[in-house]
Short mmCIF file of C-alpha atoms in Angstrom, two decimals:
data_model
loop_
_atom_site.label_atom_id
_atom_site.label_comp_id
_atom_site.label_asym_id
_atom_site.label_seq_id
_atom_site.Cartn_x
_atom_site.Cartn_y
_atom_site.Cartn_z
CA MET A 1 1.20 20.05 -15.49
CA THR A 2 4.85 20.51 -16.50
CA ASP A 3 6.49 20.32 -13.09
CA LYS A 4 8.96 17.45 -12.85
CA ILE A 5 9.05 15.00 -10.01
CA THR A 6 11.90 16.18 -7.82
CA SER A 7 12.56 16.85 -4.17
CA THR A 8 12.10 20.58 -4.64
CA SER A 9 10.73 21.23 -1.18
CA LYS A 10 10.71 19.53 2.16
CA ALA A 11 6.93 19.71 2.35
CA ALA A 12 6.51 18.04 -1.02
CA ALA A 13 9.03 15.35 -0.12
CA ALA A 14 7.26 14.74 3.13
CA ALA A 15 3.88 14.50 1.43
CA SER A 16 5.29 12.31 -1.32
CA ASN A 17 6.62 9.98 1.32
CA THR A 18 2.98 9.00 1.51
CA THR A 19 2.02 9.62 5.09
CA SER A 20 0.64 12.09 7.55
CA ALA A 21 1.70 12.98 11.05
CA SER A 22 1.25 15.28 13.94
CA THR A 23 4.06 16.46 16.18
CA SER A 24 1.58 17.75 18.70
CA SER A 25 1.46 15.79 21.93
CA SER A 26 -2.28 16.37 22.14
CA THR A 27 -2.94 14.39 18.95
CA SER A 28 -0.12 11.83 18.85
CA ASN A 29 -2.28 9.10 20.36
CA SER A 30 -5.07 9.38 17.80
CA LYS A 31 -5.35 6.26 15.63
CA ASN A 32 -5.50 8.29 12.44
CA LEU A 33 -2.26 10.19 12.99
CA MET A 34 1.21 8.86 12.31
CA TYR A 35 3.44 8.42 15.35
CA ILE A 36 6.80 10.20 15.14
CA PRO A 37 9.23 9.46 17.99
CA LYS A 38 10.66 12.40 19.90
CA PHE A 39 14.31 13.34 19.37
CA ARG A 40 16.74 15.78 20.92
CA ASN A 41 19.36 16.66 18.33
CA GLY A 42 18.97 17.81 14.76
CA SER A 43 15.97 19.04 12.83
CA PHE A 44 12.78 17.07 12.25
CA TYR A 45 13.60 16.65 8.58
CA GLN A 46 17.17 15.48 9.30
CA TYR A 47 15.73 12.92 11.67
CA LEU A 48 13.34 11.63 9.03
CA THR A 49 16.12 11.27 6.43
CA ARG A 50 17.99 8.97 8.80
CA LEU A 51 14.97 6.98 9.91
CA TRP A 52 15.56 3.25 9.38
CA ASP A 53 18.53 3.81 7.09
CA TYR A 54 18.79 0.23 5.85
CA PRO A 55 21.48 -0.94 3.41
CA LEU A 56 20.41 -2.44 0.12
CA LYS A 57 19.78 -6.13 0.64
CA LYS A 58 21.34 -8.74 -1.58
CA PHE A 59 19.09 -10.02 -4.35
CA ASP A 60 17.72 -13.51 -4.00
CA SER A 61 19.17 -15.85 -6.59
CA PRO A 62 16.95 -16.61 -9.62
CA GLU A 63 16.45 -20.15 -8.30
CA GLU A 64 15.44 -18.85 -4.86
CA VAL A 65 13.05 -16.31 -6.39
CA GLU A 66 11.40 -19.04 -8.46
CA ARG A 67 10.99 -21.30 -5.45
CA LYS A 68 9.51 -18.52 -3.33
CA VAL A 69 7.16 -17.25 -6.03
CA CYS A 70 5.83 -20.80 -6.45
CA ILE A 71 5.00 -20.84 -2.73
CA PHE A 72 3.52 -17.36 -3.07
CA ALA A 73 1.31 -18.47 -5.99
CA GLU A 74 -0.04 -21.42 -4.00
CA TRP A 75 -0.98 -19.12 -1.14
CA VAL A 76 -2.78 -16.76 -3.52
CA LYS A 77 -4.72 -19.71 -4.94
CA GLU A 78 -5.74 -20.88 -1.47
CA SER A 79 -6.66 -17.45 -0.08
CA GLN A 80 -10.30 -16.43 0.09
CA HIS A 81 -9.50 -12.82 0.98
CA THR A 82 -6.26 -11.22 -0.23
CA VAL A 83 -5.13 -7.66 0.50
CA PHE A 84 -2.19 -5.87 -1.15
CA HIS A 85 -0.26 -3.14 0.69
CA THR A 86 1.72 -0.98 -1.74
CA GLY A 87 4.47 1.61 -1.37
CA ALA A 88 6.74 3.77 -3.49
CA GLY A 89 8.75 0.79 -4.74
CA ILE A 90 5.99 -0.29 -7.14
CA SER A 91 6.18 3.04 -9.00
CA THR A 92 9.93 3.32 -9.62
CA SER A 93 9.66 1.63 -13.02
CA ALA A 94 7.23 4.42 -14.00
CA GLY A 95 10.00 6.97 -13.42
CA ILE A 96 8.86 8.04 -9.95
CA PRO A 97 11.63 7.69 -7.34
CA ASP A 98 11.13 5.94 -4.04
CA PHE A 99 12.59 7.34 -0.83
CA ARG A 100 14.97 4.91 0.84
CA GLY A 101 16.18 2.93 -2.16
CA PRO A 102 19.71 3.44 -3.57
CA LYS A 103 18.39 6.20 -5.86
CA GLY A 104 15.62 7.33 -3.55
CA VAL A 105 14.82 10.96 -2.75
CA TRP A 106 16.04 10.82 0.84
CA THR A 107 19.04 8.58 0.06
CA LEU A 108 20.35 11.03 -2.54
CA GLU A 109 19.44 14.15 -0.56
CA LYS A 110 21.55 12.93 2.34
CA LYS A 111 24.47 12.92 -0.14
CA GLY A 112 23.60 16.42 -1.35
CA LEU A 113 22.14 15.09 -4.60
CA LYS A 114 18.76 15.12 -6.31
CA PRO A 115 17.11 12.27 -8.20
CA ASP A 116 17.70 12.37 -11.95
CA ILE A 117 14.07 12.17 -12.99
CA ASN A 118 12.56 13.64 -16.13
CA VAL A 119 8.90 12.67 -15.98
CA SER A 120 5.87 14.69 -14.89
CA TRP A 121 3.12 13.28 -12.73
CA ASP A 122 0.76 13.46 -15.72
CA ASP A 123 3.17 11.59 -17.99
CA ALA A 124 3.81 8.73 -15.56
CA ARG A 125 1.93 5.55 -16.41
CA PRO A 126 0.84 2.58 -14.25
CA THR A 127 3.58 -0.06 -14.01
CA LEU A 128 3.41 -3.79 -14.64
CA THR A 129 2.75 -4.26 -10.91
CA HIS A 130 -0.19 -1.82 -10.97
CA MET A 131 -1.70 -3.63 -13.93
CA ALA A 132 -0.98 -7.07 -12.45
CA ILE A 133 -2.97 -6.12 -9.34
CA VAL A 134 -5.89 -5.05 -11.55
CA SER A 135 -5.59 -8.32 -13.51
CA LEU A 136 -5.76 -10.32 -10.27
CA GLU A 137 -8.66 -8.24 -8.97
CA ARG A 138 -10.70 -8.84 -12.12
CA LYS A 139 -10.24 -12.60 -11.60
CA GLY A 140 -11.35 -12.40 -7.97
CA LYS A 141 -7.87 -12.97 -6.54
CA VAL A 142 -7.58 -9.54 -4.87
CA GLN A 143 -10.22 -8.20 -2.53
CA TYR A 144 -8.56 -4.92 -1.53
CA VAL A 145 -5.54 -2.66 -1.98
CA VAL A 146 -4.12 -0.34 0.68
CA SER A 147 -1.70 2.21 -0.75
CA GLN A 148 0.64 4.73 0.83
CA ASN A 149 1.34 6.29 -2.58
CA ILE A 150 0.07 9.68 -3.69
CA ASP A 151 0.96 9.21 -7.38
CA GLY A 152 -2.59 8.13 -8.31
CA LEU A 153 -1.37 5.22 -10.45
CA HIS A 154 -3.77 2.76 -8.85
CA LEU A 155 -6.64 5.09 -9.78
CA ARG A 156 -5.29 5.45 -13.31
CA SER A 157 -4.76 1.70 -13.71
CA GLY A 158 -8.50 1.13 -13.58
CA LEU A 159 -8.77 -0.21 -10.03
CA GLN A 160 -12.21 0.48 -8.57
CA ARG A 161 -12.54 2.99 -5.75
CA LYS A 162 -14.38 0.36 -3.74
CA LYS A 163 -11.23 -1.78 -3.83
CA LEU A 164 -8.77 0.93 -2.80
CA SER A 165 -7.75 2.94 0.26
CA GLU A 166 -5.40 5.85 -0.48
CA LEU A 167 -4.16 6.55 3.02
CA HIS A 168 -2.07 9.57 2.11
CA GLY A 169 -4.20 11.08 -0.62
CA SER A 170 -3.87 11.30 -4.39
CA MET A 171 -2.42 13.80 -6.84
CA PHE A 172 -5.42 13.12 -9.09
CA ALA A 173 -8.37 13.58 -6.74
CA ASP A 174 -9.88 16.68 -5.11
CA LYS A 175 -12.33 16.79 -2.20
CA CYS A 176 -15.12 19.28 -1.48
CA ASN A 177 -14.92 20.99 1.91
CA TYR A 178 -18.72 21.11 2.11
CA CYS A 179 -20.23 17.86 0.80
CA HIS A 180 -16.95 15.88 1.18
CA ARG A 181 -17.35 14.20 -2.19
CA GLN A 182 -14.20 13.49 -4.19
CA PHE A 183 -13.76 13.92 -7.93
CA VAL A 184 -11.01 12.87 -10.32
CA ARG A 185 -8.87 15.75 -11.56
CA HIS A 186 -7.96 16.46 -15.17
CA GLY A 187 -4.28 16.54 -14.17
CA ALA A 188 -1.99 16.33 -11.18
CA VAL A 189 -2.61 18.85 -8.41
CA LYS A 190 0.10 21.45 -7.76
CA THR A 191 -0.34 21.73 -4.00
CA VAL A 192 -0.11 19.51 -0.93
CA GLY A 193 -1.65 19.81 2.51
CA GLN A 194 -5.34 19.90 1.50
CA LYS A 195 -5.13 23.41 0.03
CA CYS A 196 -8.06 25.13 -1.65
CA GLN A 197 -7.98 24.84 -5.45
CA ASN A 198 -10.35 27.81 -6.07
CA LEU A 199 -12.67 25.45 -7.93
CA THR A 200 -16.36 25.23 -7.19
CA CYS A 201 -17.60 21.75 -6.31
CA PRO A 202 -19.23 20.03 -9.33
CA GLY A 203 -21.51 18.01 -7.06
CA VAL A 204 -25.29 18.29 -7.26
CA ARG A 205 -27.50 18.08 -4.16
CA SER A 206 -30.57 15.86 -3.85
CA ASN A 207 -32.76 18.94 -4.53
CA GLY A 208 -31.04 19.48 -7.87
CA ARG A 209 -29.05 22.52 -6.77
CA ARG A 210 -25.29 22.63 -7.11
CA CYS A 211 -23.06 22.31 -4.06
CA ARG A 212 -21.52 25.61 -2.98
CA GLY A 213 -18.34 24.10 -1.57
CA LYS A 214 -14.76 24.52 -2.78
CA MET A 215 -12.45 21.77 -3.94
CA HIS A 216 -9.25 21.00 -2.00
CA ASP A 217 -6.34 18.72 -2.78
CA THR A 218 -6.26 15.39 -0.91
CA VAL A 219 -2.47 15.07 -0.55
CA LEU A 220 -1.55 14.97 3.12
CA ASP A 221 1.18 17.01 4.75
CA TRP A 222 2.83 15.96 8.01
CA GLU A 223 0.32 17.65 10.27
CA ASP A 224 -2.75 16.23 8.50
CA GLY A 225 -4.77 13.31 9.85
CA LEU A 226 -5.35 10.27 7.68
CA PRO A 227 -8.72 10.08 5.90
CA GLU A 228 -11.03 8.30 8.32
CA LEU A 229 -13.00 6.12 5.92
CA ASP A 230 -9.90 5.03 4.00
CA LEU A 231 -8.21 4.09 7.26
CA ASP A 232 -11.25 2.28 8.69
CA LEU A 233 -11.71 0.24 5.51
CA SER A 234 -8.01 -0.62 5.33
CA GLU A 235 -8.12 -1.87 8.92
CA MET A 236 -11.24 -3.96 8.38
CA GLN A 237 -9.96 -5.44 5.14
CA SER A 238 -6.58 -6.30 6.72
CA ASN A 239 -8.31 -7.94 9.68
CA ALA A 240 -10.49 -9.97 7.31
CA ALA A 241 -7.61 -11.14 5.09
CA ASP A 242 -6.27 -14.68 4.80
CA LEU A 243 -3.24 -13.25 3.00
CA SER A 244 -1.62 -9.81 3.17
CA ILE A 245 1.03 -8.92 0.58
CA SER A 246 3.39 -5.98 1.00
CA LEU A 247 4.97 -4.64 -2.19
CA GLY A 248 7.69 -2.01 -2.44
CA THR A 249 7.53 -0.55 1.07
CA THR A 250 9.70 -0.77 4.18
CA LEU A 251 6.54 -0.54 6.33
CA GLN A 252 8.08 2.07 8.59
CA ILE A 253 5.26 4.60 8.70
CA ILE A 254 2.38 3.72 10.98
CA PRO A 255 -0.48 3.00 11.10
CA SER A 256 -0.18 1.78 7.49
CA GLY A 257 2.99 -0.19 8.24
CA ASN A 258 1.22 -2.21 10.94
CA LEU A 259 -1.82 -3.21 8.88
CA PRO A 260 -0.33 -6.38 7.30
CA VAL A 261 0.61 -7.59 10.78
CA ASN A 262 -3.09 -7.47 11.71
CA THR A 263 -3.61 -10.28 9.21
CA LYS A 264 -0.81 -12.31 10.76
CA LYS A 265 -2.21 -11.82 14.27
CA ARG A 266 -5.49 -13.38 13.13
CA GLY A 267 -3.97 -16.52 11.69
CA GLY A 268 -3.39 -15.30 8.13
CA LYS A 269 -0.19 -15.30 6.08
CA PHE A 270 2.05 -12.30 5.40
CA VAL A 271 4.28 -11.94 2.31
CA ILE A 272 6.85 -9.16 1.72
CA VAL A 273 8.35 -8.32 -1.67
CA ASN A 274 11.00 -5.62 -1.35
CA LEU A 275 14.67 -4.93 -2.10
CA GLN A 276 15.43 -3.70 1.42
CA PRO A 277 14.78 -5.06 4.88
CA THR A 278 11.51 -3.85 6.35
CA LYS A 279 10.35 -3.02 9.83
CA GLN A 280 8.02 -6.04 9.80
CA ASP A 281 10.38 -8.73 8.45
CA ARG A 282 10.19 -10.69 11.70
CA HIS A 283 6.43 -11.16 11.20
CA ALA A 284 6.58 -12.30 7.57
CA ASP A 285 5.95 -15.87 6.44
CA LEU A 286 7.76 -15.26 3.16
CA ILE A 287 10.19 -12.55 2.01
CA ILE A 288 11.16 -12.19 -1.64
CA ASN A 289 14.09 -9.87 -2.35
CA THR A 290 13.90 -8.85 -5.98
CA TYR A 291 12.05 -6.41 -8.25
CA VAL A 292 8.29 -6.36 -7.67
CA ASP A 293 7.56 -6.25 -11.41
CA ASP A 294 9.45 -9.53 -11.90
CA VAL A 295 7.59 -11.21 -9.05
CA MET A 296 4.17 -10.06 -10.25
CA ARG A 297 4.87 -11.09 -13.84
CA ARG A 298 5.84 -14.60 -12.73
CA LEU A 299 2.90 -14.80 -10.32
CA LEU A 300 0.44 -14.16 -13.16
CA GLU A 301 2.16 -16.82 -15.27
CA LEU A 302 1.86 -19.41 -12.51
CA LEU A 303 -1.80 -18.53 -11.96
CA ASP A 304 -2.45 -18.53 -15.73
CA ILE A 305 -3.93 -15.02 -15.58
CA PRO A 306 -3.25 -12.70 -18.55
CA LEU A 307 -1.72 -9.31 -17.81
CA LEU A 308 -4.10 -6.48 -18.66
CA GLN A 309 -2.48 -3.58 -20.50
CA TYR A 310 -2.84 0.06 -19.56
CA ARG A 311 -5.27 1.90 -21.83
CA PRO A 312 -5.35 5.71 -21.72
CA GLU A 313 -8.99 5.65 -22.85
CA ASP A 314 -9.86 3.82 -19.61
CA ASP A 315 -7.81 6.16 -17.40
CA PRO A 316 -10.20 8.28 -15.23
CA MET A 317 -7.78 11.21 -15.43
CA PHE A 318 -7.83 11.25 -19.24
CA ILE A 319 -11.57 10.63 -19.29
CA THR A 320 -12.10 13.71 -17.10
CA ARG A 321 -9.67 15.77 -19.20
CA HIS A 322 -11.34 14.85 -22.49
CA LYS A 323 -14.82 15.53 -21.11
CA LEU A 324 -13.68 18.93 -19.87
CA GLU A 325 -12.06 19.84 -23.18
CA LYS A 326 -15.25 18.80 -25.00
CA TYR A 327 -17.36 20.91 -22.63
CA PHE A 328 -15.20 23.96 -23.33
CA ARG A 329 -15.43 23.53 -27.10
CA GLU A 330 -19.20 22.95 -27.10
CA ASN A 331 -19.74 26.14 -25.09
CA GLY A 332 -17.38 28.26 -27.16
CA LEU A 333 -14.92 28.65 -24.28
CA PRO A 334 -11.13 28.67 -24.53
CA VAL A 335 -9.59 25.35 -23.53
CA ASP A 336 -7.60 26.47 -20.48
CA LEU A 337 -7.27 23.56 -18.06
CA ASP A 338 -4.96 25.38 -15.68
CA ASN A 339 -6.98 28.52 -15.02
CA PHE A 340 -10.68 27.64 -15.10
CA VAL A 341 -12.47 28.07 -11.76
CA ASP A 342 -15.99 26.77 -12.30
CA TYR A 343 -17.25 23.26 -13.08
CA SER A 344 -20.75 24.61 -13.84
CA GLY A 345 -22.54 22.29 -16.24
CA PHE A 346 -19.85 19.65 -16.03
CA GLU A 347 -19.34 16.81 -13.55
CA PRO A 348 -16.04 14.86 -13.57
CA THR A 349 -15.68 11.22 -12.54
CA GLU A 350 -16.58 10.78 -8.88
CA TRP A 351 -13.99 9.18 -6.58
CA THR A 352 -15.79 9.26 -3.23
CA ILE A 353 -15.30 6.48 -0.70
CA GLN A 354 -18.59 5.29 0.78
CA GLY A 355 -19.24 4.74 4.48
CA LYS A 356 -21.74 1.98 3.66
CA TRP A 357 -18.88 -0.19 2.44
CA LEU A 358 -17.83 -0.61 6.07
CA LYS A 359 -21.16 -2.28 6.82
CA GLU A 360 -21.18 -4.87 4.06
CA LYS A 361 -22.29 -8.19 5.50
CA GLU A 362 -19.41 -10.37 4.31
CA LEU A 363 -16.74 -7.93 5.53
CA VAL A 364 -18.40 -7.51 8.93
CA GLU A 365 -18.80 -11.27 9.38
CA ARG A 366 -15.17 -11.95 8.49
CA ASN A 367 -14.03 -9.34 11.02
CA LYS A 368 -16.18 -10.95 13.72
CA SER A 369 -14.93 -14.45 12.96
CA ARG A 370 -11.22 -13.62 12.74
CA LYS A 371 -10.15 -12.90 16.28
CA VAL A 372 -6.62 -12.10 17.39
CA ILE A 373 -4.88 -15.34 18.30
CA SER A 374 -3.86 -15.01 21.92
CA LYS A 375 -0.38 -16.19 22.87
CA LYS A 376 -1.96 -17.87 25.88
CA ARG A 377 -3.71 -20.28 23.51
CA GLN A 378 -0.46 -21.27 21.83
CA SER A 379 0.11 -25.04 21.91
CA GLN A 380 2.89 -26.52 24.01
CA GLU A 381 4.61 -27.78 20.86
CA ASP A 382 4.70 -24.30 19.35
CA LYS A 383 5.97 -22.82 22.61
CA VAL A 384 8.90 -25.24 22.65
CA GLU A 385 9.64 -24.54 19.01
CA ASP A 386 9.53 -20.77 19.54
CA GLU A 387 12.01 -21.06 22.41
CA LEU A 388 14.32 -23.15 20.25
CA LYS A 389 14.13 -20.59 17.44
CA LYS A 390 15.21 -17.88 19.85
CA LYS A 391 18.19 -19.85 21.15
CA ILE A 392 19.31 -21.90 18.17
CA LYS A 393 19.98 -20.75 14.63
CA PRO A 394 18.18 -23.29 12.42
CA THR A 395 20.45 -25.46 10.28
CA GLU A 396 20.03 -28.57 8.17
CA ALA A 397 21.36 -30.63 11.06
CA PHE A 398 18.90 -29.00 13.46
CA ALA A 399 16.04 -29.70 11.07
CA ASN A 400 17.04 -33.33 10.58
CA ASN A 401 17.42 -33.94 14.30
CA TYR A 402 14.32 -32.06 15.41
CA THR A 403 12.97 -35.06 17.32
CA LYS A 404 16.14 -35.45 19.36
CA THR A 405 16.28 -31.73 20.11
CA LEU A 406 12.74 -31.72 21.48
CA GLY A 407 13.39 -34.72 23.68
CA SER A 408 11.27 -37.74 24.42
CA GLU A 409 8.16 -35.71 25.22
CA PHE A 410 7.28 -35.34 21.56
CA GLN A 411 7.19 -37.51 18.48
CA SER A 412 7.67 -35.63 15.28
CA SER A 413 7.10 -36.05 11.63
CA VAL A 414 9.21 -33.28 10.22
CA GLN A 415 9.23 -32.14 6.65
CA CYS A 416 11.20 -28.93 6.50
CA LYS A 417 11.21 -26.32 3.80
CA SER A 418 13.62 -23.41 3.71
CA VAL A 419 11.76 -20.10 3.71
CA ASN A 420 14.03 -17.06 4.02
CA GLY A 421 16.74 -19.21 5.62
CA ASN A 422 14.52 -20.64 8.38
CA TYR A 423 13.29 -24.21 8.68
CA PHE A 424 9.70 -24.81 9.68
CA LYS A 425 8.06 -28.07 10.66
CA ASN A 426 4.95 -29.14 8.87
CA GLU A 427 3.68 -31.46 11.55
CA ILE A 428 4.36 -32.24 15.19
CA LYS A 429 2.29 -34.66 17.19
CA LYS A 430 2.20 -34.97 20.93
CA ASP A 431 2.35 -38.40 22.55
CA ASP A 432 -1.05 -39.66 23.66
#
């Protein structure tokens, strides 16, 4: 595919913003549709371009980044179930623009400009962050990845389908409208909105006969509902997590933006790595403001895990392409990847998500055991501290005089650490 990655159409920009939505009042309450608030003035697209128009946040100092990443690494070591939530910011170093960053599609379009990008979807390669996630997964440090991205770079990095939910579809996977199986494409799709590709399904039925369905792209447009199995798995995995990590996303689009908070509600930790403020900053236990590639590189160093390198020979897209080219040559057919319409005699790499994964014993048990922590069960000490946080901006003096601030009702042993400018107690004991 020779098309360059640009904001050439509103539909493509909307789809590339990695979400789906419905503006119909009859479907806005469905859990698998994105909620878009109503507005009175301006077009829908103009509204979206102004949505959560955050300024670029100041970078953390190198010393602050190091301190935070050390905390981050300890949490990864301790976690028994870690889930990554990824957005467009992890793909910018591959040449794919994000949307709300200083050079993002929507940021520049609001100024009447277009991103200066000269890379095709096919030519883009997984970034250091993509490969770091795979490296962690191979060592058992990552149990699942939830992605809003449609660029297919998680697929191409070698991450297993069983470990990945692609909530907004993929440029490199088609789905049959009859058997609903998904297969890896030989190149990036040229349509969005689940359009028919005029390709017969390569799937084979249990009776040995070929499926008669047609392949459709999986990239969602605004009116499309999120894929049910991907969404259900992402919810269950987030609920089961001890640690949720958000990389390169402002977490504005729901339901995907709310998933990391599900971990927090069940007693887990929540880490954000992003250059801009996010919609969920108030829920985070740790926020690191710097480039995600730098954070992931240092994380692997601290965990003593080698970074796996991208290998085209392991890329499912290239594997499918090479198999298809070989099939053409062996059958005396012209190698025309853009115009063939029949997969007869050839089956590409399957990329189907399985419903049985929702019923796996360990995942089900973790979901049952990790209940939402009710505010009613909050201890008296935490209630007092929460009230103080609302009324008093934490300072060194406040931290050092925590006992006096609480009054005689409590005795405290306070060891404070600065995390994102806030001071948190490690231990408070109530008088017996």
